[in-house]
Coordinates of C-alpha atoms and ligand atoms in Angstrom, one line a residue:
X1 CA -9.0 -19.6 -42.9
X2 CA -9.0 -17.9 -39.4
X3 CA -10.5 -19.2 -36.5
X4 CA -13.5 -17.1 -35.7
X5 CA -12.6 -14.7 -32.6
X6 CA -15.3 -16.6 -30.2
X7 CA -13.4 -19.9 -30.9
X8 CA -10.0 -18.8 -30.2
X9 CA -8.4 -20.0 -26.9
X10 CA -6.9 -16.9 -24.8
X11 CA -3.0 -17.4 -24.4
X12 CA -1.4 -17.7 -21.0
X13 CA -0.2 -14.3 -21.2
X14 CA -3.6 -12.8 -21.6
X15 CA -5.2 -14.9 -18.7
X16 CA -2.1 -14.0 -16.4
X17 CA -2.7 -10.4 -17.3
X18 CA -6.6 -10.4 -16.5
X19 CA -7.2 -9.0 -13.0
X20 CA -8.0 -12.7 -11.6
X21 CA -5.0 -13.8 -13.2
X22 CA -2.9 -11.3 -11.7
X23 CA -4.3 -12.0 -8.2
X24 CA -3.7 -15.6 -8.7
X25 CA 0.1 -15.0 -9.5
X26 CA 0.1 -12.6 -6.3
X27 CA -1.3 -14.9 -3.9
X28 CA -0.1 -18.4 -5.1
X29 CA 3.1 -17.3 -7.0
X30 CA 3.9 -16.8 -10.8
X31 CA 5.1 -20.5 -11.3
X32 CA 1.8 -22.0 -9.6
X33 CA -0.5 -19.5 -11.6
X34 CA 1.1 -20.3 -14.9
X35 CA 1.2 -24.2 -14.4
X36 CA -2.7 -23.8 -13.4
X37 CA -3.4 -21.8 -16.5
X38 CA -1.6 -24.2 -19.0
X39 CA -3.5 -27.2 -17.0
X40 CA -6.9 -25.2 -17.6
X41 CA -6.3 -24.3 -21.2
X42 CA -5.3 -28.0 -22.0
X43 CA -8.5 -29.2 -20.5
X44 CA -10.3 -26.8 -22.7
X45 CA -8.6 -27.9 -26.0
X46 CA -10.4 -31.0 -26.9
X47 CA -14.2 -29.7 -26.5
X48 CA -13.2 -26.6 -28.6
X49 CA -11.9 -28.6 -31.1
X50 CA -14.9 -30.6 -31.5
X51 CA -16.6 -27.3 -31.7
X52 CA -18.9 -28.2 -28.6
X53 CA -18.5 -24.9 -26.8
X54 CA -17.3 -21.2 -27.6
X55 CA -13.9 -20.5 -26.0
X56 CA -14.0 -18.8 -22.9
X57 CA -12.7 -15.3 -22.2
X58 CA -9.0 -14.7 -20.3
X59 CA -11.0 -13.6 -17.4
X60 CA -13.0 -16.7 -17.1
X61 CA -10.2 -18.8 -17.6
X62 CA -8.3 -17.0 -14.7
X63 CA -11.2 -17.0 -12.5
X64 CA -11.5 -20.9 -12.8
X65 CA -7.5 -21.2 -12.4
X66 CA -8.2 -18.9 -9.1
X67 CA -10.8 -21.0 -7.6
X68 CA -8.8 -24.4 -8.2
X69 CA -5.6 -22.9 -6.7
X70 CA -7.6 -21.7 -3.6
X71 CA -9.1 -25.6 -3.3
X72 CA -5.5 -26.8 -3.6
X73 CA -4.3 -24.5 -0.9
X74 CA -7.2 -25.1 1.7
X75 CA -5.5 -27.2 4.4
X76 CA -6.6 -30.8 4.7
X77 CA -6.9 -30.8 8.3
X78 CA -9.7 -28.0 8.9
X79 CA -11.6 -27.0 11.8
X80 CA -15.5 -28.2 11.9
X81 CA -18.7 -27.6 13.6
X82 CA -19.1 -30.7 15.7
X83 CA -23.0 -30.9 15.9
X84 CA -23.0 -34.7 16.0
X85 CA -24.2 -34.9 19.5
X86 CA -21.0 -36.7 20.5
X87 CA -19.0 -34.5 22.7
X88 CA -15.6 -36.5 22.7
X89 CA -15.9 -37.4 19.1
X90 CA -12.5 -39.6 18.1
X91 CA -13.0 -38.9 14.4
X92 CA -13.4 -35.2 15.0
X93 CA -10.3 -34.6 17.5
X94 CA -11.9 -35.2 20.8
X95 CA -11.7 -32.8 23.4
X96 CA -11.1 -29.2 22.7
X97 CA -8.4 -27.5 24.6
X98 CA -9.1 -24.9 27.3
X99 CA -8.0 -21.4 26.5
X100 CA -5.2 -21.6 29.0
X101 CA -3.8 -24.7 27.4
X102 CA -4.0 -22.9 23.8
X103 CA -2.0 -20.1 25.1
X104 CA 0.7 -22.1 27.0
X105 CA 0.9 -24.3 23.6
X106 CA 1.5 -21.1 21.5
X107 CA 4.1 -19.8 24.1
X108 CA 6.5 -22.7 23.9
X109 CA 5.9 -23.0 20.0
X110 CA 7.4 -19.4 19.5
X111 CA 10.2 -19.4 22.0
X112 CA 12.8 -22.1 23.3
X113 CA 11.5 -23.7 26.4
X114 CA 13.1 -25.2 29.5
X115 CA 11.7 -28.5 28.4
X116 CA 14.8 -30.7 30.0
X117 CA 16.7 -27.9 31.6
X118 CA 16.6 -27.4 35.3
X119 CA 16.5 -23.6 35.7
X120 CA 17.4 -23.7 39.4
X121 CA 20.9 -25.6 38.7
X122 CA 21.3 -25.1 35.3
X123 CA 21.7 -28.7 34.7
X124 CA 19.8 -31.4 32.9
X125 CA 16.0 -31.7 33.8
X126 CA 13.3 -34.1 33.0
X127 CA 10.5 -33.4 30.8
X128 CA 7.9 -35.1 32.4
X129 CA 8.5 -33.0 35.6
X130 CA 6.2 -30.5 34.1
X131 CA 3.3 -32.5 35.0
X132 CA 4.6 -35.0 37.4
X133 CA 4.0 -33.0 40.4
X134 CA 0.4 -32.0 39.2
X135 CA -0.5 -35.5 38.7
X136 CA 0.5 -36.8 42.0
X137 CA -1.3 -34.0 43.6
X138 CA -4.5 -34.7 41.6
X139 CA -4.6 -38.4 41.9
X140 CA -2.6 -39.3 45.0
X141 CA -0.3 -41.3 42.9
X142 CA 3.4 -41.7 44.1
X143 CA 4.9 -41.0 40.9
X144 CA 3.8 -40.7 37.1
X145 CA 4.8 -40.6 33.6
X146 CA 3.2 -39.2 30.3
X147 CA 3.3 -40.6 26.9
X148 CA 1.6 -40.1 23.2
X149 CA -2.0 -41.7 24.1
X150 CA -3.2 -44.2 26.4
X151 CA -2.7 -47.2 24.0
X152 CA 1.2 -46.2 24.5
X153 CA 0.8 -46.1 28.2
X154 CA -0.7 -49.7 28.0
X155 CA 1.8 -51.0 25.7
X156 CA 4.6 -49.5 27.6
X157 CA 3.2 -50.8 31.0
X158 CA 3.1 -54.3 29.4
X159 CA 6.4 -54.3 27.5
X160 CA 8.2 -52.9 30.7
X161 CA 6.6 -55.2 33.4
X162 CA 5.5 -58.5 31.4
X163 CA 7.8 -59.0 28.2
X164 CA 8.2 -62.7 27.9
X165 CA 5.7 -63.4 30.9
X166 CA 2.1 -63.9 31.4
X167 CA -0.7 -61.2 32.2
X168 CA -4.0 -62.1 33.5
X169 CA -7.0 -60.7 32.3
X170 CA -10.9 -61.3 32.5
X171 CA -12.4 -62.8 29.4
X172 CA -15.0 -60.1 29.6
X173 CA -12.6 -57.1 29.4
X174 CA -10.8 -58.0 26.0
X175 CA -11.8 -54.8 24.6
X176 CA -11.6 -53.3 21.1
X177 CA -11.6 -49.6 21.4
X178 CA -11.7 -49.2 17.5
X179 CA -8.9 -48.0 15.3
X180 CA -7.1 -51.1 16.0
X181 CA -6.8 -50.9 19.8
X182 CA -7.5 -54.5 20.8
X183 CA -6.3 -55.8 24.0
X184 CA -5.0 -59.0 22.8
X185 CA -3.2 -57.3 19.9
X186 CA -1.7 -55.2 22.2
X187 CA -0.5 -57.9 24.6
X188 CA 1.2 -59.6 21.7
X189 CA 2.9 -56.5 20.5
X190 CA 4.3 -55.9 24.0
X191 CA 5.7 -59.6 24.0
X192 CA 3.4 -60.6 26.7
X193 CA 1.4 -63.9 26.9
X194 CA -2.5 -63.2 27.3
X195 CA -3.9 -65.4 30.0
X196 CA -7.9 -65.0 29.6
X197 CA -9.7 -66.0 32.8
X198 CA -13.2 -66.6 33.3
X199 CA -15.8 -66.5 30.8
X200 CA -17.3 -63.5 28.7
X201 CA -20.1 -62.9 31.3
X202 CA -18.7 -64.3 34.5
X203 CA -15.4 -64.1 36.1
X204 CA -14.7 -65.1 39.9
X205 CA -11.9 -64.7 42.2
X206 CA -10.9 -68.3 41.9
X207 CA -10.3 -67.5 38.2
X208 CA -7.7 -65.2 38.9
X209 CA -6.1 -67.3 41.8
X210 CA -5.9 -70.4 39.4
X211 CA -4.1 -68.9 36.6
X212 CA -1.3 -67.4 38.8
X213 CA 1.9 -69.4 38.1
X214 CA 5.8 -69.0 37.9
X215 CA 5.4 -67.0 34.6
X216 CA 2.7 -64.6 35.8
X217 CA 3.6 -60.9 35.6
X218 CA 0.9 -59.1 36.5
X219 CA -2.8 -59.0 37.0
X220 CA -4.8 -56.5 34.8
X221 CA -8.4 -55.2 34.7
X222 CA -9.4 -53.1 31.6
X223 CA -12.3 -50.6 31.8
X224 CA -15.0 -51.9 29.5
X225 CA -15.6 -48.3 28.4
X226 CA -17.4 -48.9 25.2
X227 CA -19.8 -51.8 26.0
X228 CA -21.5 -53.3 29.0
X229 CA -22.3 -56.9 29.6
X230 CA -25.9 -57.2 31.1
X231 CA -27.7 -60.0 32.4
X232 CA -26.2 -62.8 34.4
X233 CA -23.0 -61.5 34.9
X234 CA -20.2 -61.5 37.7
X235 CA -17.0 -59.6 37.5
X236 CA -14.4 -59.2 40.4
X237 CA -14.1 -55.6 41.8
X238 CA -10.8 -54.0 41.2
X239 CA -10.3 -54.1 45.1
X240 CA -10.4 -57.9 45.3
X241 CA -8.2 -58.3 42.2
X242 CA -5.5 -55.9 44.0
X243 CA -5.7 -58.0 46.9
X244 CA -5.3 -61.2 45.1
X245 CA -2.1 -59.7 43.2
X246 CA -0.8 -58.6 46.7
X247 CA -1.1 -61.8 48.0
X248 CA 0.8 -63.4 45.0
X249 CA 3.4 -60.6 45.2
X250 CA 2.2 -59.4 41.7
X251 CA 1.6 -55.9 40.5
X252 CA -2.1 -55.1 39.7
X253 CA -2.6 -52.7 36.5
X254 CA -5.8 -51.0 36.0
X255 CA -6.6 -49.5 32.6
X256 CA -9.1 -47.1 33.2
X257 CA -9.4 -45.7 29.8
X258 CA -10.8 -42.6 30.0
X259 CA -10.7 -42.1 33.9
X260 CA -11.1 -38.7 35.2
X261 CA -9.5 -36.5 37.5
X262 CA -12.8 -34.6 39.1
X263 CA -15.9 -36.3 40.4
X264 CA -18.4 -36.0 37.6
X265 CA -21.2 -36.4 40.1
X266 CA -20.4 -32.9 41.3
X267 CA -21.4 -31.5 38.1
X268 CA -24.5 -33.2 37.8
X269 CA -23.2 -36.2 35.4
X270 CA -23.0 -39.8 36.4
X271 CA -19.9 -40.7 38.5
X272 CA -17.2 -42.3 36.6
X273 CA -14.2 -44.0 38.6
X274 CA -11.5 -41.5 39.2
X275 CA -7.9 -42.2 39.0
X276 CA -7.7 -41.4 42.6
X277 CA -10.4 -44.0 43.6
X278 CA -8.5 -46.6 41.3
X279 CA -5.2 -46.1 43.2
X280 CA -7.2 -46.0 46.3
X281 CA -8.6 -49.5 45.5
X282 CA -5.1 -50.9 45.2
X283 CA -4.1 -50.5 41.6
X284 CA -0.3 -50.5 41.8
X285 CA -0.3 -48.8 38.1
X286 CA -3.5 -46.9 36.4
X287 CA -3.4 -45.9 32.8
X288 CA -5.6 -43.2 31.4
X289 CA -5.9 -40.8 28.6
X290 CA -5.4 -36.9 28.1
X291 CA -7.8 -36.1 25.6
X292 CA -11.0 -38.0 26.8
X293 CA -12.8 -36.9 30.0
X294 CA -9.8 -35.2 31.3
X295 CA -10.3 -32.7 28.6
X296 CA -6.8 -32.0 27.3
X297 CA -4.6 -32.9 24.4
X298 CA -3.9 -36.3 23.4
X299 CA -1.8 -38.1 25.8
X300 CA -1.4 -41.1 28.0
X301 CA -0.5 -41.2 31.8
X302 CA 0.9 -43.9 33.7
X303 CA 0.4 -43.4 37.4
X304 CA 1.1 -45.5 40.5
X305 CA 3.7 -46.8 42.6
X306 CA 7.2 -44.9 42.3
X307 CA 9.4 -48.1 41.8
X308 CA 7.2 -49.4 38.8
X309 CA 6.9 -45.8 37.2
X310 CA 10.6 -45.5 37.5
X311 CA 11.2 -49.1 35.9
X312 CA 9.0 -48.0 32.8
X313 CA 10.3 -44.4 32.5
X314 CA 13.8 -46.1 31.8
X315 CA 12.5 -48.4 29.0
X316 CA 13.3 -47.6 25.4
X317 CA 9.7 -47.4 24.4
X318 CA 9.3 -44.5 26.6
X319 CA 11.8 -42.5 24.6
X320 CA 9.9 -43.6 21.4
X321 CA 6.6 -42.4 23.1
X322 CA 7.7 -39.1 24.7
X323 CA 5.6 -36.1 24.4
X324 CA 7.0 -32.6 22.4
X325 CA 6.9 -29.5 24.4
X326 CA 3.9 -28.2 22.7
X327 CA 1.5 -30.9 24.4
X328 CA 3.4 -30.8 27.4
X329 CA 2.7 -27.1 27.9
X330 CA -1.0 -27.8 27.1
X331 CA -1.2 -30.7 29.2
X332 CA 0.4 -28.8 32.2
X333 CA -2.0 -25.8 31.8
X334 CA -5.1 -28.4 31.5
X335 CA -4.1 -30.0 34.7
X336 CA -3.6 -26.7 36.6
X337 CA -7.4 -25.8 35.9
X338 CA -8.1 -29.0 38.2
X339 CA -6.7 -27.4 41.1
X340 CA -10.0 -24.9 41.1
X341 CA -12.7 -27.3 40.6
X342 CA -15.5 -24.3 41.3
X343 CA -14.4 -22.9 37.9
X344 CA -13.5 -26.1 36.1
X345 CA -17.2 -26.3 34.3
X346 CA -16.6 -23.0 33.0
X347 CA -12.9 -23.2 31.8
X348 CA -12.7 -26.7 30.5
X349 CA -14.6 -27.1 27.2
X350 CA -15.4 -30.7 27.5
X351 CA -17.2 -30.5 31.3
X352 CA -18.8 -27.2 29.9
X353 CA -20.2 -29.0 26.9
X354 CA -21.3 -32.0 29.0
X355 CA -22.8 -29.9 31.7
X356 CA -24.9 -27.5 29.4
X357 CA -28.6 -27.6 30.5
X358 CA -30.9 -28.7 27.9
X359 CA -33.1 -25.7 28.4
X360 CA -30.3 -23.4 27.3
X361 CA -29.8 -25.7 24.1
X362 CA -33.2 -25.4 23.1
X363 CA -33.4 -21.7 23.5
X364 CA -30.4 -21.6 21.4
X365 CA -32.1 -24.0 18.7
X366 CA -35.3 -21.8 18.8
X367 CA -33.2 -18.8 17.9
X368 CA -31.2 -20.7 15.2
X369 CA -34.2 -22.2 13.4
X370 CA -35.2 -19.2 11.4
X371 CA -31.9 -18.5 9.9
X372 CA -31.2 -22.1 9.3
X373 CA -34.5 -22.5 7.4
X374 CA -33.6 -19.3 5.2
X375 CA -30.2 -20.9 4.3
X376 CA -31.6 -24.2 3.7
X377 CA -34.2 -22.9 1.1
X378 CA -37.9 -23.8 0.1
X379 CA -37.3 -27.6 -0.2
X380 CA -36.6 -27.9 3.4
X381 CA -38.5 -27.9 6.9
X382 CA -36.4 -26.9 9.8
X383 CA -37.9 -28.0 13.3
X384 CA -36.5 -27.7 16.9
X385 CA -36.2 -31.3 18.3
X386 CA -35.4 -33.0 21.4
X387 CA -32.3 -35.2 21.4
X388 CA -30.0 -37.1 23.3
X389 CA -26.2 -36.5 23.2
X390 CA -23.5 -38.9 23.9
X391 CA -20.2 -38.6 26.1
X392 CA -18.3 -40.4 23.2
X393 CA -14.7 -41.7 23.2
X394 CA -15.9 -44.8 25.4
X395 CA -16.7 -43.0 28.4
X396 CA -20.2 -43.9 29.8
X397 CA -21.2 -45.9 27.0
X398 CA -24.9 -46.2 27.7
X399 CA -25.1 -42.7 29.4
X400 CA -27.0 -40.1 27.3
X401 CA -27.8 -36.5 28.1
X402 CA -31.1 -34.8 27.2
X403 CA -30.2 -32.0 24.8
X404 CA -31.9 -30.1 21.7
X405 CA -31.2 -29.5 18.1
X406 CA -32.7 -28.6 14.9
X407 CA -33.7 -31.1 12.1
X408 CA -33.4 -30.5 8.6
X409 CA -36.1 -32.4 6.5
X410 CA -37.3 -32.7 3.1
X411 CA -40.4 -30.6 2.6
X412 CA -41.9 -32.8 0.1
X413 CA -42.1 -36.7 -0.1
X414 CA -39.7 -38.1 -2.4
X415 CA -37.7 -34.7 -2.3
X416 CA -34.0 -34.0 -1.9
X417 CA -32.4 -36.8 0.6
X418 CA -30.9 -35.9 4.0
X419 CA -27.7 -37.4 2.6
X420 CA -27.7 -34.1 0.0
X421 CA -28.2 -31.7 2.9
X422 CA -25.7 -33.6 5.1
X423 CA -23.1 -33.1 2.0
X424 CA -24.2 -29.6 1.6
X425 CA -23.4 -28.9 5.2
X426 CA -19.9 -30.8 5.0
X427 CA -19.0 -28.5 1.8
X428 CA -19.3 -25.3 3.9
X429 CA -16.1 -23.4 4.4
X430 CA -16.5 -24.4 7.9
X431 CA -18.0 -27.9 7.5
X432 CA -20.9 -28.5 9.9
X433 CA -21.1 -31.9 10.7
X434 CA -24.6 -33.4 11.9
X435 CA -26.0 -36.8 11.8
X436 CA -28.7 -38.4 9.7
X437 CA -31.4 -39.9 11.7
X438 CA -35.2 -40.9 10.4
X439 CA -34.7 -39.1 7.1
X440 CA -33.5 -35.9 8.5
X441 CA -30.1 -34.2 9.3
X442 CA -29.9 -33.7 13.1
X443 CA -27.6 -30.9 14.4
X444 CA -27.4 -31.4 18.1
X445 CA -26.4 -27.8 19.5
X446 CA -24.8 -28.9 22.7
X447 CA -21.1 -28.4 21.6
X448 CA -22.2 -25.0 20.0
X449 CA -20.6 -22.2 22.3
X450 CA -22.0 -19.3 20.4
X451 CA -24.9 -18.8 17.9
X452 CA -22.5 -16.7 15.8
X453 CA -20.3 -19.9 15.1
X454 CA -23.0 -21.4 13.0
X455 CA -24.5 -18.3 11.8
X456 CA -20.9 -17.6 10.1
X457 CA -20.5 -21.0 9.0
X458 CA -24.0 -20.5 7.0
X459 CA -23.2 -17.1 5.6
Ligands
LIG1 C1 -9.4 -45.3 24.9 C2 -9.1 -46.3 25.5 C3 -7.7 -46.7 25.2 C4 -6.9 -46.1 24.2 O1 -6.6 -44.7 24.8 P1 -6.1 -43.8 23.6 O2 -5.7 -42.4 24.3 O3 -7.2 -43.7 22.7 O4 -5.0 -44.2 22.9 C5 -7.1 -47.8 26.1 N1 -7.9 -48.5 27.1 C6 -9.2 -48.1 27.4 C7 -10.0 -48.8 28.4 C8 -10.0 -47.0 26.7 O5 -11.2 -46.7 26.9

């Protein structure tokens, strides 16, 4: 007996000839289209054999194949809208680059660049020279080098100056940053012996002095960037640790973590110790990140005494941690913006987001509430809410910034859960990332530069 027409599976050829099949072949190639069609047809057979469903038409199969190929082709690393309220969100890639940095990176991606080539003499140049002068100018350091990130900068400084010897650190500063950056582990990886002094809550100058012996290589302070110890506490200020190190003839390394090149108080934010201040307070070397408060690409700096920086520059690990031309170009362009502090808040996205007034954010929330409610549909209530943004990435951990946003709440008790709405927002072509709080999905609009960005994501 013949199979009735409704039960007949279309052939590969028929699917390929349908408009969606032809489009799939044109966009993703003949081979990928045929392979996709074969997979789709194979998946259909068991259900058809069991008589559970009528066979789809060639066009229906092709549409499914086209959609599957589109999903497979979507990049894994995709842009998202960061409406979490955390400005420097490590899991969302931290700082957004200033336009000048994006352009500088694109220029050197498309063309050869004089990366290690001295255009004046035609001889060999040094890649860090593209940022060394700027770092010296902006921090007062004698010299500086740059590596892959601040974890690398710390590892290089320890391995280069203290391998096989001891490093003295206060017990209250043995931080874990997350993503496996734990100070004791870094010390071990660098081949140094950690000498903890003081207690979790109190460390005194005598603790540092008492720990110094013939095996001591350096004294170190680590900025407790993601926590605070409060109550009955005592810490030795950097200036005093510097004096103790100097008296013992040892270098003093200050890991600032985020660090900043500008006085944030001038922008209405809480003051965060600048690299210049840390050096002026006696640090021989300071380490800090490029993509935290500095607002540039991922990078790590070591700045300070010329002789120490030179030693680290010659270390084999420096070669293993060096930056490529793309990031160096972006970093140079970012650093240049600091020469004009008056326009920094406008040009540097990180600072623009941190300084955006709450009233402006609220006005944006009022404008976007109706279209968001229309998108969410009847089962959801959308409210304009006040909220608190965080700086993130371990900068000023307790400091929050008054902000505003939109809360999406299920309209009825026992309705769809906030988790379902968060998943729906994440599934958009440009995923919208918010936070769940008190049964609602909250979108903090501090980092949204234009209404159109959210409207486009929802459309
Ligand atoms: C963030 C941080 C680091 C690590 O810096 P990355 O640039 O993320 O590698 C190291 N030390 C401190 C104190 C930090 O805050």
